[in-house]
PDB file of C-alpha atoms in Angstrom:
ATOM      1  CA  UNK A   1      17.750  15.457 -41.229  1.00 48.00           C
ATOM      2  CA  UNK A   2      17.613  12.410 -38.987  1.00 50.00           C
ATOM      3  CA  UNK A   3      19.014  13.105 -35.445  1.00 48.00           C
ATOM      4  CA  UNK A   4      22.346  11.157 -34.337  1.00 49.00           C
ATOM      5  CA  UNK A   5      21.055   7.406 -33.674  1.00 48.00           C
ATOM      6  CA  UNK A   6      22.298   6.333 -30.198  1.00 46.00           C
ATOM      7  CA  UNK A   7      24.904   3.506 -29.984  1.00 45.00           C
ATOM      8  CA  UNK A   8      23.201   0.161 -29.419  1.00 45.00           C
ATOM      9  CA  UNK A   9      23.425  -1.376 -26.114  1.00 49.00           C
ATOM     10  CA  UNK A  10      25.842  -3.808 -26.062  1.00 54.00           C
ATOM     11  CA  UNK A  11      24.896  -6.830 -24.115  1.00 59.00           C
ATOM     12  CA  UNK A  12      27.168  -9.338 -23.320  1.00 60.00           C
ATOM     13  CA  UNK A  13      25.037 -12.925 -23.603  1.00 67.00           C
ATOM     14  CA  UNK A  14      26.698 -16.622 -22.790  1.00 70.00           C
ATOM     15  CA  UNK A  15      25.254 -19.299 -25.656  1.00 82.00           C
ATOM     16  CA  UNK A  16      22.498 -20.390 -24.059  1.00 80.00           C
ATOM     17  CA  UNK A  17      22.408 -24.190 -22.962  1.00 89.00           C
ATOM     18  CA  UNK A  18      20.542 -26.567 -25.353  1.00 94.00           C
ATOM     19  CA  UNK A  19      18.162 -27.930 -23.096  1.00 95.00           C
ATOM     20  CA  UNK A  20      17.264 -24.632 -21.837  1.00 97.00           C
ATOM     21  CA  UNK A  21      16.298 -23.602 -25.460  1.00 97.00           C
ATOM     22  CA  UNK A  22      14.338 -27.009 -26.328  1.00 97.00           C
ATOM     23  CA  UNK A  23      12.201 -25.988 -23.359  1.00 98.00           C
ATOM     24  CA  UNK A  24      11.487 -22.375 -24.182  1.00 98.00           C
ATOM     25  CA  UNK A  25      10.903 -23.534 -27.848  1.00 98.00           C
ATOM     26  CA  UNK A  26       8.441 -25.983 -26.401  1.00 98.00           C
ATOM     27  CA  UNK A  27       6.598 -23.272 -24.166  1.00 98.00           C
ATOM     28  CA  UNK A  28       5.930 -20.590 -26.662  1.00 98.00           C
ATOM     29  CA  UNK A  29       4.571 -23.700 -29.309  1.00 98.00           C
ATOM     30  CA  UNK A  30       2.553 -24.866 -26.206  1.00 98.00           C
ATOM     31  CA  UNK A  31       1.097 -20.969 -25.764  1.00 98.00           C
ATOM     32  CA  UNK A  32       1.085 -20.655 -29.807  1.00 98.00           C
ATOM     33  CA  UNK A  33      -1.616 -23.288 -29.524  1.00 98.00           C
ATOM     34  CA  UNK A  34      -3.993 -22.051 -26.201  1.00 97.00           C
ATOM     35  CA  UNK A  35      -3.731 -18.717 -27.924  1.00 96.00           C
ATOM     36  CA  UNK A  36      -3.924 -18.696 -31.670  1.00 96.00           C
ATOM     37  CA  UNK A  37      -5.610 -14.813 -31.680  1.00 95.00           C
ATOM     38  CA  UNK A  38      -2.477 -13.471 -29.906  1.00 95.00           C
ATOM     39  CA  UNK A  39      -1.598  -9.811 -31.433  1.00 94.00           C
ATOM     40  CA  UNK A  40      -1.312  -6.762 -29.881  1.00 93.00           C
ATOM     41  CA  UNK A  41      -4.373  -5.591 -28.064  1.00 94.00           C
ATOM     42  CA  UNK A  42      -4.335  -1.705 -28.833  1.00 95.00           C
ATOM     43  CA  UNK A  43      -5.847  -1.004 -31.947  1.00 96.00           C
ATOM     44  CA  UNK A  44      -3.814   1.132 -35.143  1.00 97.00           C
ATOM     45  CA  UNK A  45      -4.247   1.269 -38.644  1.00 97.00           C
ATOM     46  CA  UNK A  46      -0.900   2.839 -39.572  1.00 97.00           C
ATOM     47  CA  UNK A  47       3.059   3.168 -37.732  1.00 98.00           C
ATOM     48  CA  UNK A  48       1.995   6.731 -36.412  1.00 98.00           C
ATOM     49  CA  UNK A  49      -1.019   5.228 -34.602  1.00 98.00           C
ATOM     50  CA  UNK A  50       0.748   2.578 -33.215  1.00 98.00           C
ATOM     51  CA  UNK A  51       3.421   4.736 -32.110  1.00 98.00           C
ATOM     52  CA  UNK A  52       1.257   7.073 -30.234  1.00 98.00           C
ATOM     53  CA  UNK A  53      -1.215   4.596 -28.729  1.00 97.00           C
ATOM     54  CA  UNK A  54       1.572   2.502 -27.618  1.00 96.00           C
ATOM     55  CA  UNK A  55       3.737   5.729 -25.452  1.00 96.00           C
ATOM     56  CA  UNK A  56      -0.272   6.205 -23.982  1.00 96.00           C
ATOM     57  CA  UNK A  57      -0.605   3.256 -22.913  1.00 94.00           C
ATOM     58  CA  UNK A  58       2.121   3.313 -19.822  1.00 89.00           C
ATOM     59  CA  UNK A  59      -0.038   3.357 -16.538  1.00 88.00           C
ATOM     60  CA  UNK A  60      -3.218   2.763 -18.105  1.00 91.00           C
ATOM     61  CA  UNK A  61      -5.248  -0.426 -20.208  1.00 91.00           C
ATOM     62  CA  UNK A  62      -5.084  -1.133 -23.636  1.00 93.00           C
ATOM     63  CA  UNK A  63      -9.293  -0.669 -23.369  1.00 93.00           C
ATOM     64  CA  UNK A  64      -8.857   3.031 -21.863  1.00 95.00           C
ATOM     65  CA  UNK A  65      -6.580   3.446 -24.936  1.00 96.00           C
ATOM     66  CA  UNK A  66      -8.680   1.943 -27.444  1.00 96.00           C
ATOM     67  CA  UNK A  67     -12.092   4.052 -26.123  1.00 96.00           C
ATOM     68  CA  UNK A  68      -9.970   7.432 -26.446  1.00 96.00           C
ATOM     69  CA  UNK A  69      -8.105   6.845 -29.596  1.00 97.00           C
ATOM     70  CA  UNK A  70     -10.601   7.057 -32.285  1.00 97.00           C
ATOM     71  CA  UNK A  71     -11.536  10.504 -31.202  1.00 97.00           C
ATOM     72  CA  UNK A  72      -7.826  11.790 -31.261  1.00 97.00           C
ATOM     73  CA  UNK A  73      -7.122  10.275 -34.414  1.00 98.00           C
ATOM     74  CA  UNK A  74     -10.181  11.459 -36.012  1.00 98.00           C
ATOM     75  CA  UNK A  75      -8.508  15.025 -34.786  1.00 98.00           C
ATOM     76  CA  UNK A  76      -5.047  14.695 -35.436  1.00 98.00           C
ATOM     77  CA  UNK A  77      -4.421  12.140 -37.705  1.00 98.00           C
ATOM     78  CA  UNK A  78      -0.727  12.761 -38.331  1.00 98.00           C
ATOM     79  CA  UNK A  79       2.178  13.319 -36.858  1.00 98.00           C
ATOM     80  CA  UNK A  80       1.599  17.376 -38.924  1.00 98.00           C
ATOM     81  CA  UNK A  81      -1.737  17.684 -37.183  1.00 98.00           C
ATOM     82  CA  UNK A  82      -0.511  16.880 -33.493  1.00 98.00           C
ATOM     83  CA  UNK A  83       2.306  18.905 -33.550  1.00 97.00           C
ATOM     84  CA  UNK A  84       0.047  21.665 -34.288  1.00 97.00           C
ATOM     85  CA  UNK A  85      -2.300  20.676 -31.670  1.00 97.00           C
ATOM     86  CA  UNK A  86      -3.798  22.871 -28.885  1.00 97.00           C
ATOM     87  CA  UNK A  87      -3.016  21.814 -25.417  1.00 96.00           C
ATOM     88  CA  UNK A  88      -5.958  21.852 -23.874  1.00 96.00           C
ATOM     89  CA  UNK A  89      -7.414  20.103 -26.490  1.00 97.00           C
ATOM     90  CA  UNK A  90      -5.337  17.456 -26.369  1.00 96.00           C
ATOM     91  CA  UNK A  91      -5.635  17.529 -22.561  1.00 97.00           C
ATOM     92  CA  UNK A  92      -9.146  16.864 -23.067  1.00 96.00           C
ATOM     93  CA  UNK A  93      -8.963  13.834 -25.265  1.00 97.00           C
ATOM     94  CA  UNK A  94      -6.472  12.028 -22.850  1.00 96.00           C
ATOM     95  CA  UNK A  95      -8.241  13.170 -19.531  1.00 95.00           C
ATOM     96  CA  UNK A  96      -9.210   9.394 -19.272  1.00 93.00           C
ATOM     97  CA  UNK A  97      -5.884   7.963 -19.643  1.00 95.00           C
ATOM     98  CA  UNK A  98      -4.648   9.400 -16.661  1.00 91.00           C
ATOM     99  CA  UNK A  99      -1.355  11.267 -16.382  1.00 93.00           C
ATOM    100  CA  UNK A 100      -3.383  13.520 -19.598  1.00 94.00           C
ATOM    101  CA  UNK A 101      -0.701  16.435 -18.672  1.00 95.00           C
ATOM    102  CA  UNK A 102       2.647  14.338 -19.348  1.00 95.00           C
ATOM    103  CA  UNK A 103       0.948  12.367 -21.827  1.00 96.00           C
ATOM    104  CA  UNK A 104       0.283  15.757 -23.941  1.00 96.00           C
ATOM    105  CA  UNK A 105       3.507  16.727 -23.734  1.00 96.00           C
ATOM    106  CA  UNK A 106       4.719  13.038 -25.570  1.00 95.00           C
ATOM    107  CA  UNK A 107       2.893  13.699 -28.131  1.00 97.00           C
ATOM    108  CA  UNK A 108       3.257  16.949 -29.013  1.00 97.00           C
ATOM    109  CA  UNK A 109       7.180  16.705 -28.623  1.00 97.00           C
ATOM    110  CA  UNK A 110       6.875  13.247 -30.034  1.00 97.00           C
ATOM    111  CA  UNK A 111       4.924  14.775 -33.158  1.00 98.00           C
ATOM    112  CA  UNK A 112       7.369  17.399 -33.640  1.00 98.00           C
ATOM    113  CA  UNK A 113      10.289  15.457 -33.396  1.00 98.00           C
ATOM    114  CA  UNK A 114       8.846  12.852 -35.908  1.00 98.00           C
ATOM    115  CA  UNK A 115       7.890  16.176 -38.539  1.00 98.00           C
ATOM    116  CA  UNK A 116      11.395  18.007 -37.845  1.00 97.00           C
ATOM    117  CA  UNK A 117      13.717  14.872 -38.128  1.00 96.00           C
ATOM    118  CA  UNK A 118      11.870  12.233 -40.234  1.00 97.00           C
ATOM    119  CA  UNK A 119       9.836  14.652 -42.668  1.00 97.00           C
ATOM    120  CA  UNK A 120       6.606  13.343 -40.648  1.00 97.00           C
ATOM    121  CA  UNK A 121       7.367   9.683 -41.178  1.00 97.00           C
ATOM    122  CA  UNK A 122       7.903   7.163 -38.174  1.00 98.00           C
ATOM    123  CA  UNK A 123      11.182   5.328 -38.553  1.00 97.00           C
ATOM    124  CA  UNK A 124      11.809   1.737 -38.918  1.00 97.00           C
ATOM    125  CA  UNK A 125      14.916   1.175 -37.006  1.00 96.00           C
ATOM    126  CA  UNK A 126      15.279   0.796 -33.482  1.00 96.00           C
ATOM    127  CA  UNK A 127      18.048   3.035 -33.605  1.00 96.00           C
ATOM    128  CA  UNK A 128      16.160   5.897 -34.949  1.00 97.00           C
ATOM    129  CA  UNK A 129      12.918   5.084 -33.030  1.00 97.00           C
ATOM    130  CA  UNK A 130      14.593   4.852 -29.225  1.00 96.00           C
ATOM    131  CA  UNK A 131      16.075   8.859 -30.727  1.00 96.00           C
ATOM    132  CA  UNK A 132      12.521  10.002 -30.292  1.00 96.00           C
ATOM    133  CA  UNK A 133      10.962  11.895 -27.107  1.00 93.00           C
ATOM    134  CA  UNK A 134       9.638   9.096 -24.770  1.00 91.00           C
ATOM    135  CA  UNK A 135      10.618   6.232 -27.321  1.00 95.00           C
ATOM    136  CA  UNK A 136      12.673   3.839 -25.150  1.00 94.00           C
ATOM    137  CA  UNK A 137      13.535   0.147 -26.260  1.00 94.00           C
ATOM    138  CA  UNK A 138      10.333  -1.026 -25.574  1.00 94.00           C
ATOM    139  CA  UNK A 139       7.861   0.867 -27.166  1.00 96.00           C
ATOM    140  CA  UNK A 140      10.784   0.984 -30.208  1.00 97.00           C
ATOM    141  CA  UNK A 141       9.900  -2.841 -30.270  1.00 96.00           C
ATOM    142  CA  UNK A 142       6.298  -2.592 -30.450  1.00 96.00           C
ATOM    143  CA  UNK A 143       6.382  -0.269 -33.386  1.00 97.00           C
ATOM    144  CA  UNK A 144       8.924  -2.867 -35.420  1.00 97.00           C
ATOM    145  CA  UNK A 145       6.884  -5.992 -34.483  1.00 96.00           C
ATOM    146  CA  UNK A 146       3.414  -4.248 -35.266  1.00 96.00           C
ATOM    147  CA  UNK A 147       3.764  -1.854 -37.599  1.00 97.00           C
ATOM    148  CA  UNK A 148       6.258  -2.807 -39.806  1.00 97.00           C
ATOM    149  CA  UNK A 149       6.673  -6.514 -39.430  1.00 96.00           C
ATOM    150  CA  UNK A 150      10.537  -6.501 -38.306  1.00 96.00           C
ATOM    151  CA  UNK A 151      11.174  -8.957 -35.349  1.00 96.00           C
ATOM    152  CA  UNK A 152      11.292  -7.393 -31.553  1.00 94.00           C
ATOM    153  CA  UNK A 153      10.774  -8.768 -28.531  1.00 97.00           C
ATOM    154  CA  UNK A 154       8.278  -6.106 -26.163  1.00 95.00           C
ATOM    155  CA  UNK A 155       9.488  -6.909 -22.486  1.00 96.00           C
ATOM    156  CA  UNK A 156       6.697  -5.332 -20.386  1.00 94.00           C
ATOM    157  CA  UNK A 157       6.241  -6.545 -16.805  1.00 93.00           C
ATOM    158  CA  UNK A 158       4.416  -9.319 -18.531  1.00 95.00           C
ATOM    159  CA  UNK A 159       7.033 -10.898 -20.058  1.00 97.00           C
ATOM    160  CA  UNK A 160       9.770 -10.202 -17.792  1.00 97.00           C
ATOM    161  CA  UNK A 161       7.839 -11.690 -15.155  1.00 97.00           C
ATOM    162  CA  UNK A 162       7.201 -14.750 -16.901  1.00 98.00           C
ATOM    163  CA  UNK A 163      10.682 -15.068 -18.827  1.00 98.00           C
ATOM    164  CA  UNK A 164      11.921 -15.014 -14.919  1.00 98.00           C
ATOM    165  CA  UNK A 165       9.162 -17.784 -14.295  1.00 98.00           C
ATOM    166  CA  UNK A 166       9.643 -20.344 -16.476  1.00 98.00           C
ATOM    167  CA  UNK A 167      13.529 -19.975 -15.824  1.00 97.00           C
ATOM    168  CA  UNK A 168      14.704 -18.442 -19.257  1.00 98.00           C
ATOM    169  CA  UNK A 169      16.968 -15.745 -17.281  1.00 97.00           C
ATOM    170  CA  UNK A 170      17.532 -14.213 -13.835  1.00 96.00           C
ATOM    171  CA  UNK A 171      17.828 -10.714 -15.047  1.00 96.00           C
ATOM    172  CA  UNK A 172      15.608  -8.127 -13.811  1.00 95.00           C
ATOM    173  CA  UNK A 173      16.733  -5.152 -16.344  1.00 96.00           C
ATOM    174  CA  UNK A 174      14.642  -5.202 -19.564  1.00 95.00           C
ATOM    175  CA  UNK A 175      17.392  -4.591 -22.090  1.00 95.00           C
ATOM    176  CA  UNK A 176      19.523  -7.685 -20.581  1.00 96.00           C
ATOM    177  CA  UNK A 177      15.777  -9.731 -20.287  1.00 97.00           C
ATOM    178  CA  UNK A 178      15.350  -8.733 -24.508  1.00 97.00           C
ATOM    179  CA  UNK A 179      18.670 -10.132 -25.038  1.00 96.00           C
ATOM    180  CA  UNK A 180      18.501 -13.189 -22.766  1.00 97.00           C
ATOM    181  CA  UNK A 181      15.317 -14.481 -24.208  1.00 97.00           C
ATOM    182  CA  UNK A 182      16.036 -13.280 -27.970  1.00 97.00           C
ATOM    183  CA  UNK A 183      19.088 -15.698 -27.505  1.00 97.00           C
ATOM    184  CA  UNK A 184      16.636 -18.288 -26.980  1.00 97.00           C
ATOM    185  CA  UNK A 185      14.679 -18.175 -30.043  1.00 97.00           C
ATOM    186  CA  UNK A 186      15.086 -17.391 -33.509  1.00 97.00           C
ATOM    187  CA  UNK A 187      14.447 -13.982 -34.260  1.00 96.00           C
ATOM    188  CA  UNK A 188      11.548 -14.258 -36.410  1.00 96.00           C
ATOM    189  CA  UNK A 189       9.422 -15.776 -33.995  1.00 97.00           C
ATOM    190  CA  UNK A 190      10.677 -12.804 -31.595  1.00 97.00           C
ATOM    191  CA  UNK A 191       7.050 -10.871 -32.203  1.00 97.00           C
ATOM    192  CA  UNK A 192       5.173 -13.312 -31.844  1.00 97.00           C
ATOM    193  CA  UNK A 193       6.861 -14.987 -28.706  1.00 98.00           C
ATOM    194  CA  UNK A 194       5.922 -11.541 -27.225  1.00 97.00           C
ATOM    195  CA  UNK A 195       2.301 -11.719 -27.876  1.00 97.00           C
ATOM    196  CA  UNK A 196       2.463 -15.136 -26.521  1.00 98.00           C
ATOM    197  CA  UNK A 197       3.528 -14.340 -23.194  1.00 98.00           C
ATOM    198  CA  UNK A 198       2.144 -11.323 -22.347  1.00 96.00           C
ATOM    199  CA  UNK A 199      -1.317 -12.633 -23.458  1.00 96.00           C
ATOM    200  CA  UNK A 200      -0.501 -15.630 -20.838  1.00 97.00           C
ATOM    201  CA  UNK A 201       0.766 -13.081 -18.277  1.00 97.00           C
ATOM    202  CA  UNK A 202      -2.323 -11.304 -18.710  1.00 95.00           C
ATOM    203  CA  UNK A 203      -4.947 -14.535 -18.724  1.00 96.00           C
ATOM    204  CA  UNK A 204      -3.137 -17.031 -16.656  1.00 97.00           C
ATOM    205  CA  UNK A 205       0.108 -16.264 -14.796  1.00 97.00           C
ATOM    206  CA  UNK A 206      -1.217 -13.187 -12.691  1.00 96.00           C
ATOM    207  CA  UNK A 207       1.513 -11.435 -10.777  1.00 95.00           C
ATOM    208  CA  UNK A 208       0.011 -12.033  -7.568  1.00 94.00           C
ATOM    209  CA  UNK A 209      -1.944 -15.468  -8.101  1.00 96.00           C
ATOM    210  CA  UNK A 210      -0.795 -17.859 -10.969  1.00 97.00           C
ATOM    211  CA  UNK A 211      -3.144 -20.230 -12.228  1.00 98.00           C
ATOM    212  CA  UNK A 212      -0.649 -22.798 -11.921  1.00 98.00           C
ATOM    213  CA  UNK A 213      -3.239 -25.503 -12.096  1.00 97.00           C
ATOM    214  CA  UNK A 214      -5.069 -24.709 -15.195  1.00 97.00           C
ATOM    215  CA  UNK A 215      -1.424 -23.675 -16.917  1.00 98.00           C
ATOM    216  CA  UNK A 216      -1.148 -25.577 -19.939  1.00 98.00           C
ATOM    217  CA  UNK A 217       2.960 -25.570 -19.425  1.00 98.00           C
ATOM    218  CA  UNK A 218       2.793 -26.265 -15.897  1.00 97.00           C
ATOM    219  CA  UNK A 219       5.179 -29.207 -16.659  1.00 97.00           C
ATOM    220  CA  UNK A 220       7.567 -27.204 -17.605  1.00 98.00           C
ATOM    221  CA  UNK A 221       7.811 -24.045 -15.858  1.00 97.00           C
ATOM    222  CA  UNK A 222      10.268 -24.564 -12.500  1.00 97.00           C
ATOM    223  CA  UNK A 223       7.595 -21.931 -10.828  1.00 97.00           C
ATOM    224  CA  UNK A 224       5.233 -24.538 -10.791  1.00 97.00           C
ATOM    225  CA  UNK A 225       2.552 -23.724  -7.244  1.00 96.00           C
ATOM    226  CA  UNK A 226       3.584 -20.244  -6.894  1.00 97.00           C
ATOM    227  CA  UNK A 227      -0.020 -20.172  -7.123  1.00 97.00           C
ATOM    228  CA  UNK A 228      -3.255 -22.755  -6.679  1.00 97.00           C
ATOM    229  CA  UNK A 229      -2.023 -26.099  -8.463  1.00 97.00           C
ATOM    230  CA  UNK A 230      -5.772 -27.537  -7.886  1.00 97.00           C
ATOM    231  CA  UNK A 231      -7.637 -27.168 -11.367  1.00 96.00           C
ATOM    232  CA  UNK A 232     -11.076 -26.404 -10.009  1.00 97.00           C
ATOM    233  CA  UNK A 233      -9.388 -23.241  -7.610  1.00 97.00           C
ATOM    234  CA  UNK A 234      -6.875 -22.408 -10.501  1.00 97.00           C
ATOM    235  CA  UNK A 235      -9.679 -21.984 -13.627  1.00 96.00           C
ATOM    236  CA  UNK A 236     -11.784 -19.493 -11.317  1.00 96.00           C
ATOM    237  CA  UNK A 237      -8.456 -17.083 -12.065  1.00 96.00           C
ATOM    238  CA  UNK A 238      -8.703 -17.608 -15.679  1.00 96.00           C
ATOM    239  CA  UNK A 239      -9.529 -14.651 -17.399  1.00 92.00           C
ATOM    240  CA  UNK A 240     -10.410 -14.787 -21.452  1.00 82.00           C
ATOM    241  CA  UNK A 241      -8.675 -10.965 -21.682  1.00 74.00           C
ATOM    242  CA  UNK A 242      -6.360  -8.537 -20.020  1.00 65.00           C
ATOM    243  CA  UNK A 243      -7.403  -6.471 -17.670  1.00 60.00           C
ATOM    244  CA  UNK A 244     -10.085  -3.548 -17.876  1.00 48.00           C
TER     245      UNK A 244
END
């Protein structure tokens, strides 16, 4: 049977003002446009994939992830296979990830808990999905979006950074950030609104050194020369994917 789902966070959020909205609207058509191939970058065929590749992914790339996951799919291809898998073998396959230890123990209690509660089947509601061992809002989110087409904002430092940015919400704690933003838009565009700004977070609005002058909503983002506003200086930082 299906473990107890945890009580929803309840997050208080004011109606959003209307200009504020028109803006955001306008940003994420503006980014629709300058990225049209927006998706999520780790690759999946099926909800149990994307589940595991997306709890492996934390302090790594998405290209690490990619290289290793073929060869620990091809060995445990569901969620019956990896909770029978040896340790060290698993060890093994995500020695390049980084953090292979903690990242065996996910799975394996991840696995487990997926054959033991959910008859080996990855659940479909956030409620269930946050109920699993290292499944927090986040990752929940990824799944839904991805895997099963039901709107969900992801905010990774990506998007919270640039949510902050361009002025949609103070808030610094991702829960209050998912509801801020989701206020802003309708929720069926909440997937791909994700996409959209991570994929800019990762190409143009670097952390450290926004392209600010090759940003094609420079206009209207209030962070406007946190980084080089000349076009020449600011397309050097372009990048046409995330990092290594």
């Amino acid at each position: 049977m299906p473990a107890p789902a945890k009580k929803a966070a309840q997050v208080a959020i004011a109606k959003p003002d209307t200009s504020l909205v028109r803006r955001a609207r306008k940003v994420d058509r503006i980014l629709a446009e300058t990225y049209p191939d927006a998706r999520a970058e780790l690759d999946f065929t099926n909800p149990f994939e994307c589940l595991v590749v997306t709890v492996v992914s934390a302090q790594t790339t998405d290209r690490r992830v990619n290289a290793a996951s073929p060869a620990l799919f091809a060995a445990y291809p569901t969620p019956e296979a990896m909770a029978a898998a040896p340790r060290e073998h698993m060890e093994q396959l995500l020695g390049p990830l980084g953090f292979f230890r903690a990242k065996t123990d996910s799975l394996l209690k991840l696995s487990q808990a997926l054959v033991e509660r959910y008859d080996g089947q990855v659940p479909d509601r956030l409620e269930d999905l946050v109920t699993l061992p290292g499944v927090g809002r986040k990752t929940a989110n990824v799944v839904l979006g991805n895997a099963f087409g039901k709107p969900g904002i992801t905010v990774d430092t990506h998007f919270g950074r640039l949510a902050r940015r361009l002025g949609w919400t103070e808030e610094t704690d991702p829960v209050k950030v998912e509801h801020a933003v989701g206020a802003l838009f309708p929720k069926r565009d909440w997937t791909m609104l994700s996409h959209h700004l991570i994929w800019h977070g990762r190409r143009r609005c670097h952390a450290k050194k926004p392209a600010c002058g090759a940003c094609p909503v420079a206009r209207l983002c209030p962070s406007f020369g946190a980084g080089p506003t000349d076009p020449v200086e600011a397309e050097k930082l372009v990048t046409t994917q995330g990092p290594a």
